[in-house]
Tab-separated table of C-alpha atoms in Angstrom:
chain	number	residue	atom	x	y	z
A	1	MET	CA	-0.004	0.001	0.005
A	2	ARG	CA	1.345	3.389	-0.978
A	3	LYS	CA	1.239	6.710	0.845
A	4	ALA	CA	-2.121	8.482	1.119
A	5	GLN	CA	-2.576	11.206	-1.486
A	6	ALA	CA	-5.351	13.231	0.146
A	7	ALA	CA	-7.724	13.229	3.090
A	8	ILE	CA	-11.491	13.618	3.060
A	9	VAL	CA	-12.198	15.672	6.180
A	10	GLY	CA	-15.839	16.534	5.551
A	11	ALA	CA	-18.640	14.478	4.028
A	12	ALA	CA	-22.415	14.860	4.067
A	13	GLU	CA	-25.537	14.477	1.982
A	14	THR	CA	-28.446	16.870	1.780
A	15	THR	CA	-30.655	17.105	4.852
A	16	ARG	CA	-33.501	15.480	2.895
A	17	LEU	CA	-33.291	12.856	0.155
A	18	GLY	CA	-35.936	11.430	-2.130
A	19	ILE	CA	-38.758	13.785	-3.017
A	20	VAL	CA	-37.884	17.374	-2.107
A	21	PRO	CA	-40.345	19.556	-4.032
A	22	ASP	CA	-39.669	22.776	-2.144
A	23	VAL	CA	-35.896	23.044	-2.634
A	24	SER	CA	-34.211	24.136	-5.858
A	25	GLN	CA	-31.222	22.431	-7.371
A	26	LEU	CA	-29.012	25.339	-6.384
A	27	GLN	CA	-30.257	25.110	-2.792
A	28	LEU	CA	-29.572	21.365	-2.745
A	29	HIS	CA	-25.924	22.111	-3.548
A	30	ALA	CA	-25.838	24.700	-0.777
A	31	ASP	CA	-27.519	22.415	1.752
A	32	ALA	CA	-25.026	19.642	1.065
A	33	ALA	CA	-22.118	22.091	1.220
A	34	LEU	CA	-23.230	23.544	4.571
A	35	ASN	CA	-23.643	20.038	6.000
A	36	ALA	CA	-20.162	19.015	4.848
A	37	LEU	CA	-18.632	22.229	6.247
A	38	ALA	CA	-20.325	21.546	9.581
A	39	ASP	CA	-19.018	17.986	9.499
A	40	ALA	CA	-15.472	19.285	9.005
A	41	GLY	CA	-15.920	22.046	11.560
A	42	ILE	CA	-14.918	24.878	9.223
A	43	ARG	CA	-16.436	27.930	7.512
A	44	SER	CA	-16.872	28.519	3.799
A	45	ALA	CA	-14.169	31.244	3.958
A	46	GLU	CA	-11.615	28.486	4.581
A	47	ILE	CA	-12.374	26.875	1.203
A	48	ASP	CA	-10.027	27.877	-1.608
A	49	GLY	CA	-10.745	25.117	-4.138
A	50	PHE	CA	-14.133	24.293	-5.618
A	51	ALA	CA	-15.477	21.588	-7.954
A	52	THR	CA	-18.920	20.653	-9.122
A	53	ALA	CA	-20.896	19.160	-12.010
A	54	GLY	CA	-24.343	19.908	-13.374
A	55	GLU	CA	-24.249	23.548	-12.253
A	56	ASP	CA	-22.041	26.530	-13.113
A	57	PRO	CA	-19.141	26.362	-10.597
A	58	ILE	CA	-18.703	30.157	-10.711
A	59	LEU	CA	-22.344	30.740	-9.854
A	60	LEU	CA	-22.182	28.224	-7.019
A	61	ALA	CA	-18.948	29.622	-5.609
A	62	HIS	CA	-20.559	33.075	-5.526
A	63	TYR	CA	-23.740	31.669	-3.951
A	64	LEU	CA	-21.705	29.937	-1.244
A	65	GLY	CA	-19.451	32.932	-0.592
A	66	ILE	CA	-16.324	31.056	-1.712
A	67	LYS	CA	-13.382	32.807	-3.355
A	68	PRO	CA	-11.582	29.882	-5.010
A	69	THR	CA	-8.054	29.916	-6.413
A	70	TRP	CA	-8.757	26.625	-8.198
A	71	ILE	CA	-11.985	25.656	-9.981
A	72	ASP	CA	-13.051	22.414	-11.664
A	73	GLY	CA	-16.268	22.190	-13.670
A	74	THR	CA	-15.654	18.722	-15.124
A	75	SER	CA	-19.100	17.348	-15.974
A	76	VAL	CA	-19.083	13.987	-17.731
A	77	GLY	CA	-22.022	12.310	-16.019
A	78	GLY	CA	-22.361	10.271	-12.877
A	79	CYS	CA	-18.688	9.701	-12.155
A	80	SER	CA	-17.765	13.395	-12.339
A	81	PHE	CA	-17.476	13.700	-8.557
A	82	LEU	CA	-15.003	10.807	-8.356
A	83	MET	CA	-12.916	12.587	-10.990
A	84	HIS	CA	-13.087	15.769	-8.957
A	85	ILE	CA	-11.299	13.963	-6.121
A	86	ARG	CA	-8.508	12.885	-8.449
A	87	HIS	CA	-8.224	16.386	-9.865
A	88	ALA	CA	-8.204	17.874	-6.347
A	89	ILE	CA	-5.271	15.658	-5.412
A	90	ALA	CA	-3.278	17.130	-8.308
A	91	ALA	CA	-4.295	20.716	-7.476
A	92	ILE	CA	-3.424	20.398	-3.782
A	93	GLY	CA	-0.135	18.712	-4.665
A	94	GLN	CA	0.779	21.590	-6.984
A	95	GLY	CA	-0.070	24.204	-4.340
A	96	LEU	CA	-2.969	25.636	-6.324
A	97	CYS	CA	-5.263	25.345	-3.303
A	98	LYS	CA	-5.334	23.787	0.171
A	99	THR	CA	-8.944	22.884	0.936
A	100	VAL	CA	-11.328	21.725	-1.796
A	101	LEU	CA	-15.113	21.588	-1.612
A	102	ILE	CA	-16.876	19.243	-4.058
A	103	THR	CA	-20.657	19.679	-4.279
A	104	HIS	CA	-23.505	17.821	-5.932
A	105	GLY	CA	-27.186	18.652	-6.056
A	106	GLU	CA	-29.947	17.494	-8.414
A	107	SER	CA	-33.654	18.028	-8.551
A	108	GLY	CA	-34.049	14.868	-10.581
A	109	ARG	CA	-37.572	14.128	-9.394
A	110	SER	CA	-39.086	17.558	-8.724
A	111	ARG	CA	-37.125	19.210	-11.564
A	112	LEU	CA	-36.516	22.643	-9.994
A	113	PRO	CA	-35.239	23.297	-12.587
A	114	ALA	CA	-35.093	20.269	-14.814
A	115	PRO	CA	-31.517	18.912	-14.919
A	116	PHE	CA	-29.858	19.578	-18.268
A	117	PHE	CA	-29.117	16.572	-20.428
A	118	PRO	CA	-28.484	16.815	-24.166
A	119	TRP	CA	-31.378	14.539	-25.107
A	120	PRO	CA	-32.143	14.114	-27.847
A	121	PRO	CA	-28.553	14.592	-29.038
A	122	PRO	CA	-28.055	17.529	-31.411
A	123	PRO	CA	-28.607	16.417	-35.031
A	124	MET	CA	-25.087	17.426	-36.023
A	125	SER	CA	-23.453	15.326	-33.277
A	126	LEU	CA	-22.161	11.810	-33.875
A	127	SER	CA	-24.885	10.333	-31.653
A	128	GLY	CA	-27.479	12.523	-33.349
A	129	GLN	CA	-26.466	11.216	-36.765
A	130	PHE	CA	-25.742	7.560	-36.114
A	131	GLU	CA	-27.729	6.468	-33.051
A	132	ALA	CA	-30.653	8.772	-32.249
A	133	PRO	CA	-32.440	8.177	-35.597
A	134	TYR	CA	-32.725	4.517	-34.610
A	135	GLY	CA	-34.227	5.214	-31.189
A	136	THR	CA	-31.074	5.051	-29.069
A	137	THR	CA	-31.391	8.317	-27.171
A	138	GLY	CA	-31.311	7.720	-23.418
A	139	ALA	CA	-30.041	5.465	-20.673
A	140	PRO	CA	-32.597	2.596	-20.960
A	141	THR	CA	-32.279	2.318	-24.745
A	142	MET	CA	-28.499	2.760	-24.706
A	143	PHE	CA	-27.723	0.324	-21.931
A	144	THR	CA	-29.873	-2.398	-23.478
A	145	ILE	CA	-27.398	-2.786	-26.369
A	146	PRO	CA	-24.426	-4.072	-24.390
A	147	VAL	CA	-26.424	-5.984	-21.772
A	148	LEU	CA	-28.266	-8.091	-24.376
A	149	ARG	CA	-24.939	-9.138	-25.867
A	150	TYR	CA	-23.543	-9.820	-22.381
A	151	LEU	CA	-26.476	-12.024	-21.394
A	152	LYS	CA	-26.267	-13.991	-24.635
A	153	ALA	CA	-22.503	-14.395	-24.589
A	154	TYR	CA	-22.442	-15.853	-21.085
A	155	ASN	CA	-25.861	-17.607	-21.205
A	156	ILE	CA	-27.193	-15.646	-18.238
A	157	SER	CA	-30.926	-15.720	-17.594
A	158	LEU	CA	-33.095	-12.688	-16.933
A	159	GLU	CA	-33.815	-14.158	-13.511
A	160	ARG	CA	-30.089	-13.963	-12.698
A	161	LEU	CA	-30.101	-10.314	-13.768
A	162	ALA	CA	-33.134	-9.698	-11.571
A	163	THR	CA	-31.213	-11.085	-8.583
A	164	VAL	CA	-29.037	-7.949	-8.594
A	165	SER	CA	-32.075	-5.823	-7.766
A	166	VAL	CA	-33.149	-8.233	-5.019
A	167	VAL	CA	-29.741	-8.111	-3.321
A	168	GLN	CA	-29.595	-4.321	-3.520
A	169	ARG	CA	-32.950	-4.137	-1.757
A	170	ARG	CA	-31.630	-6.328	1.086
A	171	TRP	CA	-29.050	-3.676	1.825
A	172	ALA	CA	-31.591	-0.857	1.421
A	173	SER	CA	-33.910	-2.477	3.975
A	174	MET	CA	-31.198	-1.764	6.551
A	175	ASN	CA	-30.901	1.910	5.630
A	176	PRO	CA	-33.473	4.364	7.041
A	177	ARG	CA	-32.647	6.944	4.325
A	178	ALA	CA	-33.174	4.568	1.387
A	179	PHE	CA	-35.906	5.528	-1.076
A	180	PHE	CA	-37.091	1.900	-1.435
A	181	LYS	CA	-36.846	-0.353	1.626
A	182	ASP	CA	-39.478	-3.080	1.196
A	183	PRO	CA	-37.993	-6.515	0.354
A	184	ILE	CA	-38.556	-7.816	-3.190
A	185	THR	CA	-38.231	-11.169	-4.898
A	186	VAL	CA	-37.026	-12.263	-8.303
A	187	ASP	CA	-40.688	-12.767	-9.255
A	188	ASP	CA	-41.426	-9.168	-8.239
A	189	VAL	CA	-38.657	-7.910	-10.485
A	190	MET	CA	-39.624	-10.099	-13.414
A	191	SER	CA	-43.313	-9.180	-13.214
A	192	ALA	CA	-42.718	-5.418	-12.938
A	193	ARG	CA	-43.606	-3.199	-15.881
A	194	MET	CA	-41.232	-3.527	-18.830
A	195	VAL	CA	-39.276	-0.335	-19.516
A	196	ALA	CA	-36.891	-1.375	-22.291
A	197	PHE	CA	-36.116	-5.046	-22.776
A	198	PRO	CA	-34.572	-6.653	-20.780
A	199	PHE	CA	-35.035	-3.988	-18.081
A	200	THR	CA	-38.196	-4.058	-16.011
A	201	LEU	CA	-38.995	-1.133	-13.730
A	202	LEU	CA	-37.293	-2.747	-10.723
A	203	MET	CA	-34.062	-3.118	-12.735
A	204	CYS	CA	-33.960	0.669	-13.182
A	205	CYS	CA	-33.041	3.384	-10.709
A	206	PRO	CA	-35.718	5.711	-9.280
A	207	GLN	CA	-35.817	9.429	-9.981
A	208	THR	CA	-35.090	11.367	-6.817
A	209	ASP	CA	-33.927	14.718	-5.435
A	210	GLY	CA	-30.845	15.269	-3.311
A	211	GLY	CA	-27.121	15.753	-3.281
A	212	GLY	CA	-23.942	15.570	-1.270
A	213	ALA	CA	-20.626	17.280	-0.665
A	214	LEU	CA	-17.037	16.393	0.240
A	215	ILE	CA	-14.111	18.390	1.613
A	216	VAL	CA	-10.627	17.297	0.513
A	217	THR	CA	-7.231	18.412	1.773
A	218	ALA	CA	-3.636	17.212	2.061
A	219	PRO	CA	-3.208	14.164	4.332
A	220	GLU	CA	-0.809	15.976	6.658
A	221	ARG	CA	-3.517	18.567	7.402
A	222	ALA	CA	-6.141	16.020	8.472
A	223	ALA	CA	-5.545	16.590	12.179
A	224	GLU	CA	-6.649	20.230	11.788
A	225	PHE	CA	-10.271	19.194	11.221
A	226	ALA	CA	-12.982	18.000	13.568
A	227	THR	CA	-13.806	14.688	11.972
A	228	ARG	CA	-12.050	11.351	11.612
A	229	PRO	CA	-10.367	11.570	8.216
A	230	VAL	CA	-10.774	9.129	5.346
A	231	TYR	CA	-7.654	8.878	3.200
A	232	VAL	CA	-7.585	8.760	-0.591
A	233	LEU	CA	-5.145	5.962	-1.402
A	234	GLY	CA	-5.570	5.755	-5.160
A	235	ALA	CA	-7.574	7.142	-8.068
A	236	GLY	CA	-8.105	6.492	-11.758
A	237	GLU	CA	-10.152	7.768	-14.685
A	238	ALA	CA	-10.606	6.679	-18.289
A	239	ALA	CA	-12.829	7.158	-21.318
A	240	GLU	CA	-13.941	4.991	-24.217
A	241	THR	CA	-16.639	6.479	-26.477
A	242	THR	CA	-19.777	8.590	-26.196
A	243	MET	CA	-21.529	6.299	-28.703
A	244	ILE	CA	-22.688	3.037	-27.151
A	245	SER	CA	-22.574	1.386	-30.602
A	246	GLN	CA	-18.838	1.998	-30.784
A	247	MET	CA	-17.784	0.115	-27.647
A	248	LYS	CA	-14.957	-2.248	-28.509
A	249	ASP	CA	-16.612	-5.103	-26.587
A	250	PHE	CA	-20.220	-5.074	-25.415
A	251	THR	CA	-19.426	-7.611	-22.683
A	252	SER	CA	-16.823	-5.386	-20.992
A	253	SER	CA	-16.120	-1.686	-20.461
A	254	ARG	CA	-12.638	-0.563	-21.482
A	255	ALA	CA	-13.090	2.567	-19.350
A	256	PHE	CA	-13.962	0.412	-16.328
A	257	ARG	CA	-10.894	-1.778	-16.788
A	258	MET	CA	-8.484	1.118	-17.288
A	259	SER	CA	-9.840	3.295	-14.460
A	260	GLY	CA	-10.001	0.427	-11.968
A	261	GLY	CA	-6.568	-0.902	-12.852
A	262	MET	CA	-5.083	2.580	-12.545
A	263	ALA	CA	-6.650	3.148	-9.115
A	264	PHE	CA	-5.533	-0.215	-7.711
A	265	GLU	CA	-1.984	0.311	-8.967
A	266	ASP	CA	-1.986	3.870	-7.669
A	267	ALA	CA	-3.022	2.667	-4.208
A	268	GLY	CA	-0.669	-0.327	-4.274
A	269	ILE	CA	-3.436	-2.742	-3.279
A	270	GLY	CA	-4.769	-6.065	-4.475
A	271	HIS	CA	-8.312	-7.417	-4.569
A	272	ALA	CA	-7.852	-9.254	-1.278
A	273	ASP	CA	-7.227	-5.920	0.448
A	274	VAL	CA	-10.693	-4.573	-0.410
A	275	ASP	CA	-13.241	-4.830	2.405
A	276	HIS	CA	-16.091	-2.962	0.749
A	277	LEU	CA	-17.106	-2.015	-2.786
A	278	MET	CA	-19.466	0.541	-4.292
A	279	ILE	CA	-20.342	0.036	-7.973
A	280	TYR	CA	-22.493	2.641	-9.714
A	281	ASP	CA	-25.757	0.836	-10.418
A	282	ALA	CA	-28.210	2.974	-12.333
A	283	PHE	CA	-29.367	-0.286	-13.923
A	284	ALA	CA	-29.125	-3.877	-12.722
A	285	HIS	CA	-26.396	-4.997	-15.101
A	286	LEU	CA	-23.752	-2.512	-13.960
A	287	PRO	CA	-22.616	-4.458	-10.871
A	288	LEU	CA	-21.960	-7.426	-13.188
A	289	TYR	CA	-19.654	-5.359	-15.392
A	290	GLY	CA	-18.070	-3.698	-12.376
A	291	LEU	CA	-17.217	-6.938	-10.568
A	292	GLU	CA	-15.689	-8.401	-13.712
A	293	ASP	CA	-13.918	-5.377	-15.133
A	294	LEU	CA	-12.424	-4.498	-11.755
A	295	GLY	CA	-11.112	-8.049	-11.547
A	296	PHE	CA	-13.141	-9.461	-8.661
A	297	CYS	CA	-14.765	-12.044	-10.954
A	298	LYS	CA	-13.803	-13.688	-14.213
A	299	PRO	CA	-15.857	-12.777	-17.313
A	300	GLY	CA	-19.372	-14.181	-17.079
A	301	GLU	CA	-19.095	-15.173	-13.401
A	302	ALA	CA	-20.442	-12.083	-11.631
A	303	ALA	CA	-24.122	-13.100	-11.814
A	304	ASP	CA	-23.426	-16.358	-9.948
A	305	PHE	CA	-21.149	-14.467	-7.537
A	306	ILE	CA	-24.092	-12.226	-6.613
A	307	ALA	CA	-26.699	-15.024	-6.627
A	308	ASP	CA	-24.535	-17.060	-4.253
A	309	GLY	CA	-24.748	-14.243	-1.700
A	310	ARG	CA	-21.144	-13.062	-1.937
A	311	THR	CA	-22.186	-9.380	-2.184
A	312	SER	CA	-25.167	-9.638	0.207
A	313	PRO	CA	-25.240	-8.809	3.921
A	314	GLY	CA	-22.875	-11.274	5.523
A	315	GLY	CA	-21.123	-12.001	2.213
A	316	THR	CA	-17.394	-12.021	1.537
A	317	LEU	CA	-17.448	-8.824	-0.553
A	318	PRO	CA	-20.192	-6.379	0.567
A	319	VAL	CA	-21.290	-4.350	-2.447
A	320	ASN	CA	-23.550	-1.265	-2.596
A	321	THR	CA	-24.341	-1.371	1.097
A	322	ASN	CA	-26.498	1.758	1.056
A	323	GLY	CA	-28.935	0.007	-1.302
A	324	GLY	CA	-27.274	1.355	-4.435
A	325	GLY	CA	-28.737	3.508	-7.129
A	326	LEU	CA	-31.488	0.933	-7.602
A	327	SER	CA	-32.928	1.350	-4.085
A	328	TYR	CA	-31.107	4.059	-2.093
A	329	MET	CA	-31.066	7.115	-4.259
A	330	HIS	CA	-30.503	8.243	-7.862
A	331	SER	CA	-31.025	11.873	-8.723
A	332	GLY	CA	-29.347	11.579	-12.118
A	333	MET	CA	-25.631	11.483	-11.294
A	334	TYR	CA	-25.132	8.805	-8.630
A	335	GLY	CA	-21.390	8.958	-8.054
A	336	MET	CA	-21.558	11.296	-5.059
A	337	TYR	CA	-23.803	8.853	-3.173
A	338	ALA	CA	-21.417	5.983	-3.836
A	339	LEU	CA	-18.566	8.089	-2.435
A	340	GLN	CA	-20.604	9.076	0.611
A	341	GLU	CA	-21.298	5.439	1.475
A	342	SER	CA	-17.618	4.518	1.010
A	343	VAL	CA	-16.703	7.333	3.416
A	344	ARG	CA	-19.317	6.163	5.951
A	345	GLN	CA	-18.077	2.572	5.790
A	346	VAL	CA	-14.439	3.536	6.256
A	347	ARG	CA	-15.416	5.866	9.109
A	348	GLY	CA	-17.409	3.044	10.667
A	349	VAL	CA	-20.728	4.946	10.805
A	350	ALA	CA	-22.794	3.398	7.977
A	351	PRO	CA	-26.338	2.176	8.728
A	352	ALA	CA	-25.404	-1.284	7.405
A	353	GLN	CA	-21.827	-1.202	8.657
A	354	VAL	CA	-19.341	-3.762	7.366
A	355	PRO	CA	-17.272	-4.982	10.350
A	356	ASN	CA	-13.678	-3.713	10.348
A	357	ALA	CA	-13.968	-2.057	6.923
A	358	LYS	CA	-10.537	-0.529	6.350
A	359	ILE	CA	-10.447	-0.146	2.554
A	360	SER	CA	-13.370	0.751	0.296
A	361	VAL	CA	-13.409	1.137	-3.459
A	362	ALA	CA	-15.938	3.462	-5.122
A	363	HIS	CA	-16.350	2.912	-8.873
A	364	GLY	CA	-18.405	5.157	-11.138
A	365	VAL	CA	-19.663	5.367	-14.700
A	366	GLY	CA	-20.675	8.326	-16.832
A	367	GLY	CA	-22.548	8.590	-20.099
A	368	MET	CA	-23.569	4.943	-20.363
A	369	PHE	CA	-20.097	3.343	-20.426
A	370	SER	CA	-18.461	6.348	-22.084
A	371	VAL	CA	-16.296	7.259	-19.098
A	372	SER	CA	-15.341	5.911	-15.691
A	373	SER	CA	-13.555	6.867	-12.476
A	374	THR	CA	-12.425	4.790	-9.491
A	375	ILE	CA	-11.391	5.920	-5.988
A	376	VAL	CA	-9.696	3.831	-3.280
A	377	LEU	CA	-10.359	5.014	0.293
A	378	GLY	CA	-8.837	3.882	3.569
A	379	ASN	CA	-9.054	4.776	7.257
A	380	VAL	CA	-5.334	4.647	8.129
A	381	VAL	CA	-2.293	6.423	6.730
A	382	PRO	CA	0.002	3.826	5.125
């Protein structure tokens, strides 16, 4: 294990999650930021680095009363916030700033205002020319292309795919803040309304409102803050293509493999060192790709790995312990919530706490396999 590269000294989600019809998207960012600042025991005036996605970072910095010397507006979908951590490490290391605030807020359900997504793609874009005319214009219709090939290639039944949703709900039932908590069965998932084959409604994430924020600084400054720090041990990011039809291999994400491999090498850890794993799961197939592309399972084996209870409560590799995007929360860009749960697990304060969780990996996706980022977190300085 290599030396820690940064410390997360503040972490919090919005005061309310789920359906928040009386709070704008801008206010969700602010609420999360204020909660994270309170967690760290500092004031906004002490922040000199700022990063966000989905909102104008300059507008938000002004709204929060921050005067940043470093700004990052990287916005590439759900894994943007994981990338912000990696970028913050570089900025702090170069002396561009000392204390970075990363915020997320989305009114995905109440739409105050409606989150901006370029759907349908502009006619002059590559997607607008070569995919949108054939009906491939959003997450359900884009993700169906690789997953159908994956299921056929490895002879995996729809019932096995449905098991992912069932296991996620087991974790959510232990989390008071989860959007969906009632237990479900494979039959429930299979009989739910079809959205886009093979995805039924219970294989898809809900639309919710909420957000979160993180405060990142140099590891040697961690003792200056009120909370128990969580150390960033490694980070990676990679991209493949914005057009789902142009993936090199529909059964595997090149971005996943590159980002995960980079983060593990950066941290100097192996798979046996990982106590807890968060895999972005906007749809039920993503944990299958994540487990395999990160190297925890061989190709085609993740469905059985999950069905055998390995990722469930009491399993050997707890995955998505907050309930995941399928049951806990999904306002549009889920990566912040995955990071928040990794921080809670490493701090030892999660609702469904994994005993003695020392190292957690958070893995995110953006733009339906177009981009990925991976963060390795630990609770001790190597």
